[in-house]
mmCIF file of C-alpha atoms and ligand atoms in Angstrom:
data_model
loop_
_atom_site.group_PDB
_atom_site.id
_atom_site.type_symbol
_atom_site.label_atom_id
_atom_site.label_comp_id
_atom_site.label_asym_id
_atom_site.label_seq_id
_atom_site.Cartn_x
_atom_site.Cartn_y
_atom_site.Cartn_z
ATOM 1 C CA UNK A 47 69.183 -33.018 -33.222
ATOM 2 C CA UNK A 48 69.439 -34.452 -37.045
ATOM 3 C CA UNK A 49 67.659 -32.944 -39.813
ATOM 4 C CA UNK A 50 64.581 -35.133 -40.435
ATOM 5 C CA UNK A 51 63.717 -35.222 -36.658
ATOM 6 C CA UNK A 52 63.645 -31.113 -36.873
ATOM 7 C CA UNK A 53 62.005 -31.109 -39.975
ATOM 8 C CA UNK A 54 58.914 -33.523 -39.220
ATOM 9 C CA UNK A 55 58.206 -32.161 -35.287
ATOM 10 C CA UNK A 56 56.352 -28.724 -36.735
ATOM 11 C CA UNK A 57 53.693 -28.957 -39.007
ATOM 12 C CA UNK A 58 55.775 -27.224 -42.111
ATOM 13 C CA UNK A 59 54.546 -26.657 -45.576
ATOM 14 C CA UNK A 60 55.999 -29.280 -48.244
ATOM 15 C CA UNK A 61 58.493 -27.157 -49.885
ATOM 16 C CA UNK A 62 60.002 -25.719 -46.577
ATOM 17 C CA UNK A 63 60.123 -29.757 -45.888
ATOM 18 C CA UNK A 64 61.909 -30.234 -48.891
ATOM 19 C CA UNK A 65 64.245 -27.529 -49.038
ATOM 20 C CA UNK A 66 65.328 -27.783 -45.585
ATOM 21 C CA UNK A 67 66.500 -31.704 -45.889
ATOM 22 C CA UNK A 68 67.580 -31.138 -49.348
ATOM 23 C CA UNK A 69 69.939 -28.815 -47.768
ATOM 24 C CA UNK A 70 71.038 -28.506 -44.573
ATOM 25 C CA UNK A 71 73.778 -25.811 -45.048
ATOM 26 C CA UNK A 72 72.034 -24.010 -42.108
ATOM 27 C CA UNK A 73 71.972 -26.666 -39.720
ATOM 28 C CA UNK A 74 75.255 -27.624 -40.620
ATOM 29 C CA UNK A 75 76.125 -23.556 -40.482
ATOM 30 C CA UNK A 76 74.321 -23.113 -37.128
ATOM 31 C CA UNK A 77 76.514 -26.168 -35.914
ATOM 32 C CA UNK A 78 79.822 -25.556 -36.828
ATOM 33 C CA UNK A 79 79.711 -21.214 -36.018
ATOM 34 C CA UNK A 80 77.896 -21.263 -33.028
ATOM 35 C CA UNK A 81 78.046 -24.761 -30.887
ATOM 36 C CA UNK A 82 81.833 -25.318 -32.054
ATOM 37 C CA UNK A 83 82.803 -21.942 -31.604
ATOM 38 C CA UNK A 84 83.755 -21.791 -28.067
ATOM 39 C CA UNK A 85 85.641 -24.992 -28.327
ATOM 40 C CA UNK A 86 88.009 -23.963 -31.210
ATOM 41 C CA UNK A 87 91.866 -23.528 -30.298
ATOM 42 C CA UNK A 88 92.520 -19.934 -29.827
ATOM 43 C CA UNK A 89 94.601 -18.560 -32.421
ATOM 44 C CA UNK A 90 98.406 -16.701 -31.017
ATOM 45 C CA UNK A 91 98.334 -13.291 -30.668
ATOM 46 C CA UNK A 92 101.563 -13.245 -33.001
ATOM 47 C CA UNK A 93 98.706 -15.155 -35.873
ATOM 48 C CA UNK A 94 95.940 -12.827 -34.878
ATOM 49 C CA UNK A 95 97.875 -9.151 -35.404
ATOM 50 C CA UNK A 96 99.697 -10.798 -38.748
ATOM 51 C CA UNK A 97 95.685 -11.142 -39.770
ATOM 52 C CA UNK A 98 94.709 -8.362 -38.450
ATOM 53 C CA UNK A 99 97.606 -6.833 -40.927
ATOM 54 C CA UNK A 100 96.421 -8.522 -44.270
ATOM 55 C CA UNK A 101 93.401 -8.366 -43.918
ATOM 56 C CA UNK A 102 93.487 -4.413 -43.615
ATOM 57 C CA UNK A 103 95.792 -4.305 -46.371
ATOM 58 C CA UNK A 104 93.653 -6.159 -48.529
ATOM 59 C CA UNK A 105 90.897 -3.143 -47.255
ATOM 60 C CA UNK A 106 93.038 -0.410 -48.575
ATOM 61 C CA UNK A 107 94.112 -1.807 -51.216
ATOM 62 C CA UNK A 108 89.929 -2.614 -52.724
ATOM 63 C CA UNK A 109 89.852 0.873 -51.015
ATOM 64 C CA UNK A 110 92.064 2.060 -53.655
ATOM 65 C CA UNK A 111 90.966 0.321 -56.604
ATOM 66 C CA UNK A 112 86.936 2.351 -55.574
ATOM 67 C CA UNK A 113 89.027 5.345 -55.274
ATOM 68 C CA UNK A 114 87.944 6.001 -52.166
ATOM 69 C CA UNK A 115 90.737 7.899 -51.362
ATOM 70 C CA UNK A 116 90.100 9.123 -48.166
ATOM 71 C CA UNK A 117 89.462 5.658 -46.288
ATOM 72 C CA UNK A 118 92.310 3.949 -48.090
ATOM 73 C CA UNK A 119 94.867 6.569 -46.484
ATOM 74 C CA UNK A 120 92.808 6.410 -42.788
ATOM 75 C CA UNK A 121 93.517 2.416 -43.268
ATOM 76 C CA UNK A 122 97.256 2.945 -44.274
ATOM 77 C CA UNK A 123 97.427 5.289 -41.169
ATOM 78 C CA UNK A 124 95.674 3.769 -39.063
ATOM 79 C CA UNK A 125 97.799 1.574 -35.823
ATOM 80 C CA UNK A 126 100.744 2.311 -38.572
ATOM 81 C CA UNK A 127 103.042 3.486 -35.540
ATOM 82 C CA UNK A 128 102.439 2.008 -32.438
ATOM 83 C CA UNK A 129 103.704 2.496 -28.746
ATOM 84 C CA UNK A 130 104.260 -0.802 -26.910
ATOM 85 C CA UNK A 131 104.106 -0.818 -22.676
ATOM 86 C CA UNK A 132 106.425 -3.295 -22.347
ATOM 87 C CA UNK A 133 108.327 -5.500 -19.677
ATOM 88 C CA UNK A 134 110.132 -7.517 -22.332
ATOM 89 C CA UNK A 135 107.916 -11.003 -21.940
ATOM 90 C CA UNK A 136 104.308 -9.826 -21.509
ATOM 91 C CA UNK A 137 102.620 -6.761 -23.401
ATOM 92 C CA UNK A 138 101.010 -4.755 -21.360
ATOM 93 C CA UNK A 139 99.021 -2.103 -23.427
ATOM 94 C CA UNK A 140 99.238 -0.526 -27.312
ATOM 95 C CA UNK A 141 99.160 2.875 -28.293
ATOM 96 C CA UNK A 142 98.752 3.787 -31.848
ATOM 97 C CA UNK A 143 99.801 7.210 -33.531
ATOM 98 C CA UNK A 144 95.871 7.228 -35.477
ATOM 99 C CA UNK A 145 92.692 4.775 -35.189
ATOM 100 C CA UNK A 146 90.710 4.982 -38.622
ATOM 101 C CA UNK A 147 87.273 4.265 -37.318
ATOM 102 C CA UNK A 148 85.906 2.089 -40.585
ATOM 103 C CA UNK A 149 83.756 -0.345 -39.397
ATOM 104 C CA UNK A 150 85.382 -3.059 -41.015
ATOM 105 C CA UNK A 151 88.874 -2.098 -39.988
ATOM 106 C CA UNK A 152 90.483 -5.224 -37.471
ATOM 107 C CA UNK A 153 92.530 -2.697 -35.195
ATOM 108 C CA UNK A 154 89.570 -0.354 -34.594
ATOM 109 C CA UNK A 155 86.903 -3.456 -34.197
ATOM 110 C CA UNK A 156 88.701 -4.897 -32.156
ATOM 111 C CA UNK A 157 88.575 -1.759 -30.291
ATOM 112 C CA UNK A 158 85.024 -1.466 -30.256
ATOM 113 C CA UNK A 159 83.933 -5.164 -29.002
ATOM 114 C CA UNK A 160 86.354 -4.627 -25.630
ATOM 115 C CA UNK A 161 84.453 -1.014 -25.068
ATOM 116 C CA UNK A 162 80.931 -2.866 -25.654
ATOM 117 C CA UNK A 163 82.076 -5.113 -23.317
ATOM 118 C CA UNK A 164 83.270 -2.831 -21.313
ATOM 119 C CA UNK A 165 79.890 -0.643 -21.642
ATOM 120 C CA UNK A 166 77.530 -3.731 -20.674
ATOM 121 C CA UNK A 167 78.839 -6.200 -19.198
ATOM 122 C CA UNK A 168 78.627 -4.554 -15.859
ATOM 123 C CA UNK A 169 75.110 -3.548 -16.604
ATOM 124 C CA UNK A 170 74.733 -7.450 -17.805
ATOM 125 C CA UNK A 171 75.908 -8.405 -13.999
ATOM 126 C CA UNK A 172 73.583 -6.226 -11.878
ATOM 127 C CA UNK A 173 70.856 -6.983 -14.241
ATOM 128 C CA UNK A 174 70.564 -10.609 -14.126
ATOM 129 C CA UNK A 175 70.930 -9.974 -10.229
ATOM 130 C CA UNK A 176 68.364 -7.374 -9.515
ATOM 131 C CA UNK A 177 65.916 -9.283 -12.152
ATOM 132 C CA UNK A 178 66.393 -13.145 -10.955
ATOM 133 C CA UNK A 179 67.344 -13.809 -14.745
ATOM 134 C CA UNK A 180 69.487 -16.552 -16.582
ATOM 135 C CA UNK A 181 71.393 -15.401 -19.768
ATOM 136 C CA UNK A 182 70.946 -18.038 -22.989
ATOM 137 C CA UNK A 183 72.425 -16.768 -26.063
ATOM 138 C CA UNK A 184 70.153 -17.359 -29.180
ATOM 139 C CA UNK A 185 70.410 -17.674 -32.832
ATOM 140 C CA UNK A 186 68.087 -16.690 -35.192
ATOM 141 C CA UNK A 187 67.559 -17.000 -38.669
ATOM 142 C CA UNK A 188 65.933 -16.595 -42.048
ATOM 143 C CA UNK A 189 65.152 -18.328 -45.701
ATOM 144 C CA UNK A 190 67.626 -17.388 -48.082
ATOM 145 C CA UNK A 191 65.856 -14.756 -50.668
ATOM 146 C CA UNK A 192 68.084 -13.004 -53.376
ATOM 147 C CA UNK A 193 68.092 -9.853 -51.709
ATOM 148 C CA UNK A 194 70.474 -6.956 -51.159
ATOM 149 C CA UNK A 195 72.878 -6.929 -47.492
ATOM 150 C CA UNK A 196 70.188 -3.867 -46.844
ATOM 151 C CA UNK A 197 66.907 -5.473 -47.291
ATOM 152 C CA UNK A 198 68.243 -9.405 -45.632
ATOM 153 C CA UNK A 199 69.095 -6.891 -42.427
ATOM 154 C CA UNK A 200 65.655 -5.355 -42.349
ATOM 155 C CA UNK A 201 63.533 -8.600 -42.462
ATOM 156 C CA UNK A 202 65.353 -10.443 -39.805
ATOM 157 C CA UNK A 203 65.418 -7.274 -37.427
ATOM 158 C CA UNK A 204 61.329 -6.868 -38.357
ATOM 159 C CA UNK A 205 60.732 -10.240 -37.688
ATOM 160 C CA UNK A 206 62.155 -10.021 -34.738
ATOM 161 C CA UNK A 207 59.991 -7.043 -33.563
ATOM 162 C CA UNK A 208 57.038 -8.753 -34.317
ATOM 163 C CA UNK A 209 58.529 -11.925 -32.190
ATOM 164 C CA UNK A 210 58.831 -9.600 -29.003
ATOM 165 C CA UNK A 211 55.775 -7.688 -29.566
ATOM 166 C CA UNK A 212 54.178 -11.793 -28.686
ATOM 167 C CA UNK A 213 52.536 -13.303 -25.398
ATOM 168 C CA UNK A 214 55.292 -15.637 -25.828
ATOM 169 C CA UNK A 215 57.950 -13.681 -25.695
ATOM 170 C CA UNK A 216 56.705 -11.106 -23.349
ATOM 171 C CA UNK A 217 56.105 -14.308 -20.768
ATOM 172 C CA UNK A 218 59.924 -15.498 -21.207
ATOM 173 C CA UNK A 219 61.307 -12.816 -21.692
ATOM 174 C CA UNK A 220 63.174 -9.373 -19.954
ATOM 175 C CA UNK A 221 65.125 -8.252 -22.534
ATOM 176 C CA UNK A 222 68.328 -8.533 -23.758
ATOM 177 C CA UNK A 223 70.964 -7.349 -26.725
ATOM 178 C CA UNK A 224 70.881 -8.440 -30.058
ATOM 179 C CA UNK A 225 73.835 -8.007 -32.491
ATOM 180 C CA UNK A 226 73.710 -8.569 -36.576
ATOM 181 C CA UNK A 227 75.546 -10.740 -38.395
ATOM 182 C CA UNK A 228 76.511 -11.434 -41.739
ATOM 183 C CA UNK A 229 77.932 -14.248 -44.540
ATOM 184 C CA UNK A 230 77.399 -14.604 -48.120
ATOM 185 C CA UNK A 231 77.586 -18.113 -49.839
ATOM 186 C CA UNK A 232 79.113 -19.644 -52.378
ATOM 187 C CA UNK A 233 76.438 -18.729 -54.504
ATOM 188 C CA UNK A 234 75.836 -15.098 -53.287
ATOM 189 C CA UNK A 235 73.573 -15.326 -51.153
ATOM 190 C CA UNK A 236 73.080 -13.176 -48.158
ATOM 191 C CA UNK A 237 72.590 -15.269 -44.797
ATOM 192 C CA UNK A 238 72.079 -12.312 -42.317
ATOM 193 C CA UNK A 239 71.900 -14.231 -38.209
ATOM 194 C CA UNK A 240 70.575 -12.115 -35.314
ATOM 195 C CA UNK A 241 72.545 -13.101 -32.400
ATOM 196 C CA UNK A 242 70.869 -12.225 -29.080
ATOM 197 C CA UNK A 243 71.795 -12.408 -25.299
ATOM 198 C CA UNK A 244 68.098 -12.698 -23.890
ATOM 199 C CA UNK A 245 67.398 -12.755 -20.397
ATOM 200 C CA UNK A 246 65.047 -15.186 -19.323
ATOM 201 C CA UNK A 247 62.510 -15.300 -16.809
ATOM 202 C CA UNK A 248 61.756 -19.474 -16.672
ATOM 203 C CA UNK A 249 62.787 -22.377 -18.308
ATOM 204 C CA UNK A 250 60.717 -23.277 -21.917
ATOM 205 C CA UNK A 251 61.207 -25.981 -24.287
ATOM 206 C CA UNK A 252 62.919 -24.666 -27.775
ATOM 207 C CA UNK A 253 60.525 -26.834 -30.005
ATOM 208 C CA UNK A 254 58.040 -23.668 -28.558
ATOM 209 C CA UNK A 255 60.176 -21.144 -30.006
ATOM 210 C CA UNK A 256 60.351 -22.639 -32.637
ATOM 211 C CA UNK A 257 56.669 -22.258 -33.673
ATOM 212 C CA UNK A 258 56.720 -18.713 -32.677
ATOM 213 C CA UNK A 259 59.956 -17.666 -34.697
ATOM 214 C CA UNK A 260 57.972 -19.430 -37.231
ATOM 215 C CA UNK A 261 55.512 -17.306 -36.518
ATOM 216 C CA UNK A 262 57.257 -14.675 -36.621
ATOM 217 C CA UNK A 263 58.810 -14.714 -40.013
ATOM 218 C CA UNK A 264 56.097 -16.895 -41.596
ATOM 219 C CA UNK A 265 58.989 -19.299 -43.543
ATOM 220 C CA UNK A 266 61.941 -19.625 -40.961
ATOM 221 C CA UNK A 267 61.796 -21.737 -37.976
ATOM 222 C CA UNK A 268 65.657 -22.698 -37.862
ATOM 223 C CA UNK A 269 67.382 -21.260 -34.109
ATOM 224 C CA UNK A 270 69.342 -22.284 -31.510
ATOM 225 C CA UNK A 271 69.557 -21.980 -28.090
ATOM 226 C CA UNK A 272 72.480 -21.831 -25.762
ATOM 227 C CA UNK A 273 72.257 -21.745 -21.797
ATOM 228 C CA UNK A 274 74.727 -18.695 -20.701
ATOM 229 C CA UNK A 275 77.316 -19.962 -18.056
ATOM 230 C CA UNK A 276 79.342 -17.468 -17.521
ATOM 231 C CA UNK A 277 78.127 -13.814 -18.448
ATOM 232 C CA UNK A 278 81.605 -12.579 -19.701
ATOM 233 C CA UNK A 279 81.852 -15.306 -21.756
ATOM 234 C CA UNK A 280 78.944 -15.011 -23.486
ATOM 235 C CA UNK A 281 78.602 -11.080 -24.608
ATOM 236 C CA UNK A 282 82.154 -11.905 -26.166
ATOM 237 C CA UNK A 283 81.517 -14.625 -27.816
ATOM 238 C CA UNK A 284 78.293 -11.854 -29.564
ATOM 239 C CA UNK A 285 79.958 -9.042 -29.115
ATOM 240 C CA UNK A 286 82.818 -11.118 -31.981
ATOM 241 C CA UNK A 287 80.273 -10.588 -34.572
ATOM 242 C CA UNK A 288 79.909 -7.123 -34.133
ATOM 243 C CA UNK A 289 83.033 -7.094 -34.667
ATOM 244 C CA UNK A 290 83.525 -9.479 -37.246
ATOM 245 C CA UNK A 291 81.464 -9.172 -39.809
ATOM 246 C CA UNK A 292 82.506 -11.334 -42.378
ATOM 247 C CA UNK A 293 85.169 -12.118 -43.835
ATOM 248 C CA UNK A 294 87.040 -9.466 -44.552
ATOM 249 C CA UNK A 295 89.602 -11.419 -46.734
ATOM 250 C CA UNK A 296 87.658 -13.054 -48.986
ATOM 251 C CA UNK A 297 85.498 -9.865 -49.905
ATOM 252 C CA UNK A 298 85.325 -8.203 -53.098
ATOM 253 C CA UNK A 299 85.305 -4.917 -54.372
ATOM 254 C CA UNK A 300 81.487 -5.310 -54.497
ATOM 255 C CA UNK A 301 81.510 -6.429 -51.317
ATOM 256 C CA UNK A 302 83.158 -3.252 -49.892
ATOM 257 C CA UNK A 303 81.171 -0.844 -51.843
ATOM 258 C CA UNK A 304 78.151 -2.329 -50.547
ATOM 259 C CA UNK A 305 79.622 -2.574 -46.805
ATOM 260 C CA UNK A 306 80.020 1.483 -47.595
ATOM 261 C CA UNK A 307 76.358 2.111 -48.400
ATOM 262 C CA UNK A 308 75.610 0.657 -44.841
ATOM 263 C CA UNK A 309 77.201 3.143 -43.232
ATOM 264 C CA UNK A 310 74.468 3.557 -40.705
ATOM 265 C CA UNK A 311 73.338 0.349 -40.436
ATOM 266 C CA UNK A 312 73.323 -0.153 -36.740
ATOM 267 C CA UNK A 313 75.008 -3.403 -35.937
ATOM 268 C CA UNK A 314 74.307 -4.131 -31.898
ATOM 269 C CA UNK A 315 71.526 -2.716 -29.556
ATOM 270 C CA UNK A 316 69.958 -3.487 -26.731
ATOM 271 C CA UNK A 317 66.386 -4.121 -25.919
ATOM 272 C CA UNK A 318 63.169 -4.695 -23.623
ATOM 273 C CA UNK A 319 63.603 -4.208 -20.151
ATOM 274 C CA UNK A 320 66.981 -4.671 -20.221
ATOM 275 C CA UNK A 321 67.315 -1.472 -22.509
ATOM 276 C CA UNK A 322 65.310 0.845 -20.154
ATOM 277 C CA UNK A 323 68.028 -0.778 -16.922
ATOM 278 C CA UNK A 324 70.519 0.376 -19.580
ATOM 279 C CA UNK A 325 70.063 4.062 -18.955
ATOM 280 C CA UNK A 326 69.362 4.141 -15.377
ATOM 281 C CA UNK A 327 72.685 2.142 -14.713
ATOM 282 C CA UNK A 328 75.907 3.555 -12.857
ATOM 283 C CA UNK A 329 78.330 1.142 -12.956
ATOM 284 C CA UNK A 330 79.642 1.111 -9.505
ATOM 285 C CA UNK A 331 83.718 0.651 -9.196
ATOM 286 C CA UNK A 332 82.575 -2.770 -7.197
ATOM 287 C CA UNK A 333 80.484 -3.953 -10.192
ATOM 288 C CA UNK A 334 83.499 -2.819 -12.752
ATOM 289 C CA UNK A 335 86.047 -4.833 -10.715
ATOM 290 C CA UNK A 336 83.614 -7.772 -9.960
ATOM 291 C CA UNK A 337 83.311 -8.296 -13.979
ATOM 292 C CA UNK A 338 86.605 -7.531 -14.809
ATOM 293 C CA UNK A 339 87.330 -4.968 -16.027
ATOM 294 C CA UNK A 340 90.553 -5.709 -18.610
ATOM 295 C CA UNK A 341 89.939 -2.498 -20.226
ATOM 296 C CA UNK A 342 89.942 0.484 -17.041
ATOM 297 C CA UNK A 343 92.797 -1.782 -15.669
ATOM 298 C CA UNK A 344 95.528 -1.287 -18.108
ATOM 299 C CA UNK A 345 94.306 2.168 -18.794
ATOM 300 C CA UNK A 346 95.962 3.754 -17.217
ATOM 301 C CA UNK A 347 99.570 2.371 -17.538
ATOM 302 C CA UNK A 348 102.391 4.095 -18.509
ATOM 303 C CA UNK A 349 106.640 3.885 -18.807
ATOM 304 C CA UNK A 350 107.580 2.564 -15.102
ATOM 305 C CA UNK A 351 104.358 0.657 -14.055
ATOM 306 C CA UNK A 352 105.166 -2.750 -12.897
ATOM 307 C CA UNK A 353 104.252 -5.343 -15.452
ATOM 308 C CA UNK A 354 100.549 -6.722 -14.312
ATOM 309 C CA UNK A 355 101.792 -10.033 -14.758
ATOM 310 C CA UNK A 356 105.142 -10.118 -13.412
ATOM 311 C CA UNK A 357 106.176 -6.938 -11.922
ATOM 312 C CA UNK A 358 108.610 -6.002 -13.465
ATOM 313 C CA UNK A 359 109.212 -2.459 -14.629
ATOM 314 C CA UNK A 360 107.173 -1.878 -18.210
ATOM 315 C CA UNK A 361 108.795 0.148 -20.960
ATOM 316 C CA UNK A 362 107.569 2.103 -24.016
ATOM 317 C CA UNK A 363 109.006 0.590 -27.423
ATOM 318 C CA UNK A 364 108.586 2.404 -30.783
ATOM 319 C CA UNK A 365 107.312 -0.140 -33.429
ATOM 320 C CA UNK A 366 105.583 0.104 -36.333
ATOM 321 C CA UNK A 367 102.206 -1.485 -37.177
ATOM 322 C CA UNK A 368 104.063 -4.263 -39.108
ATOM 323 C CA UNK A 369 106.872 -5.125 -36.939
ATOM 324 C CA UNK A 370 104.379 -6.117 -34.431
ATOM 325 C CA UNK A 371 103.614 -10.008 -35.267
ATOM 326 C CA UNK A 372 107.509 -10.606 -35.144
ATOM 327 C CA UNK A 373 107.769 -8.593 -31.651
ATOM 328 C CA UNK A 374 104.806 -10.180 -30.302
ATOM 329 C CA UNK A 375 106.356 -13.759 -31.629
ATOM 330 C CA UNK A 376 109.072 -12.889 -29.544
ATOM 331 C CA UNK A 377 106.890 -12.298 -26.241
ATOM 332 C CA UNK A 378 105.782 -15.926 -26.669
ATOM 333 C CA UNK A 379 108.582 -17.594 -27.519
ATOM 334 C CA UNK A 380 110.609 -16.115 -24.073
ATOM 335 C CA UNK A 381 111.038 -18.212 -21.529
ATOM 336 C CA UNK A 382 107.693 -17.292 -18.306
ATOM 337 C CA UNK A 383 108.990 -15.782 -15.488
ATOM 338 C CA UNK A 384 108.807 -16.553 -12.101
ATOM 339 C CA UNK A 385 105.859 -14.643 -10.706
ATOM 340 C CA UNK A 386 107.033 -11.742 -8.310
ATOM 341 C CA UNK A 387 104.565 -12.461 -5.292
ATOM 342 C CA UNK A 388 105.219 -9.380 -2.938
HETATM 343 ZN ZN1 LIG B 16 91.310 1.087 -37.942
HETATM 344 ZN ZN1 LIG B 17 105.599 -8.828 -17.665
#
């Protein structure tokens, strides 16, 4: 759907219609980030490791500049020494010496995102099965205002609360999860989005939902709705925004300062019936196996165990965090070993 048809299909105030028509940035954002994100070429692991290293060094420098001595020290120690379980061609497990747990640390947010996935994936699969619902990925946006990150987050969360109180929402949705995503544009305006995995009871036209969101926000009907085919992929997509709140490499000292002020803000949560379901849900071993819980699978690996990918014995290689990207490169360029079939 293009900009014009969207703007003419709803009874919008003139000023809003004009601003939407003249600035397609929000639509472009949604098209690029949300609809194209799944088709993007995947980075190699070595590229990923190198980017994490650069990001962390950047953050540590900013922290030093802000005289956040403790934070800088933690960031520098986090994942600085590693024990890498490898067969020489695959990396089965990486155990760091220390984790800083800082929300923006790329290594720690990866761990956190894996934890969230292994916590919620079994519950989601069970919920969908028992409640006969399908899952959608919904991205809610709001108009841009001059406000700080905290105000922007509060505004969108409040609008979402109002949406949930509406008859439409209660009729069509049975809860789900929400997560916050922050971006900032060239003019320094905050763009806050809510990424929602919603469990839908029955089909509805997206225009209906646009009207409801407009009623809840008062001035925004821009959203993106996509059916989730595979819940594991869907959850990974959404958790990504929690683990990667912004392009941190473009962060300045002011951004870090502002972020430190958000210390206790929740970035991810559950709502509605799914929230209650999670309280009582105890995953059985079957649930974990059914959804391919990789975390619990590699957690028990030690030196001498068989490599999960080729069955060769694993050995424990000690290295510094700075050496990891090179080691990934080495692993990536080694020829594949024939998979043992025993
Ligand atoms: Zn860390
Ligand atoms: Zn192997």
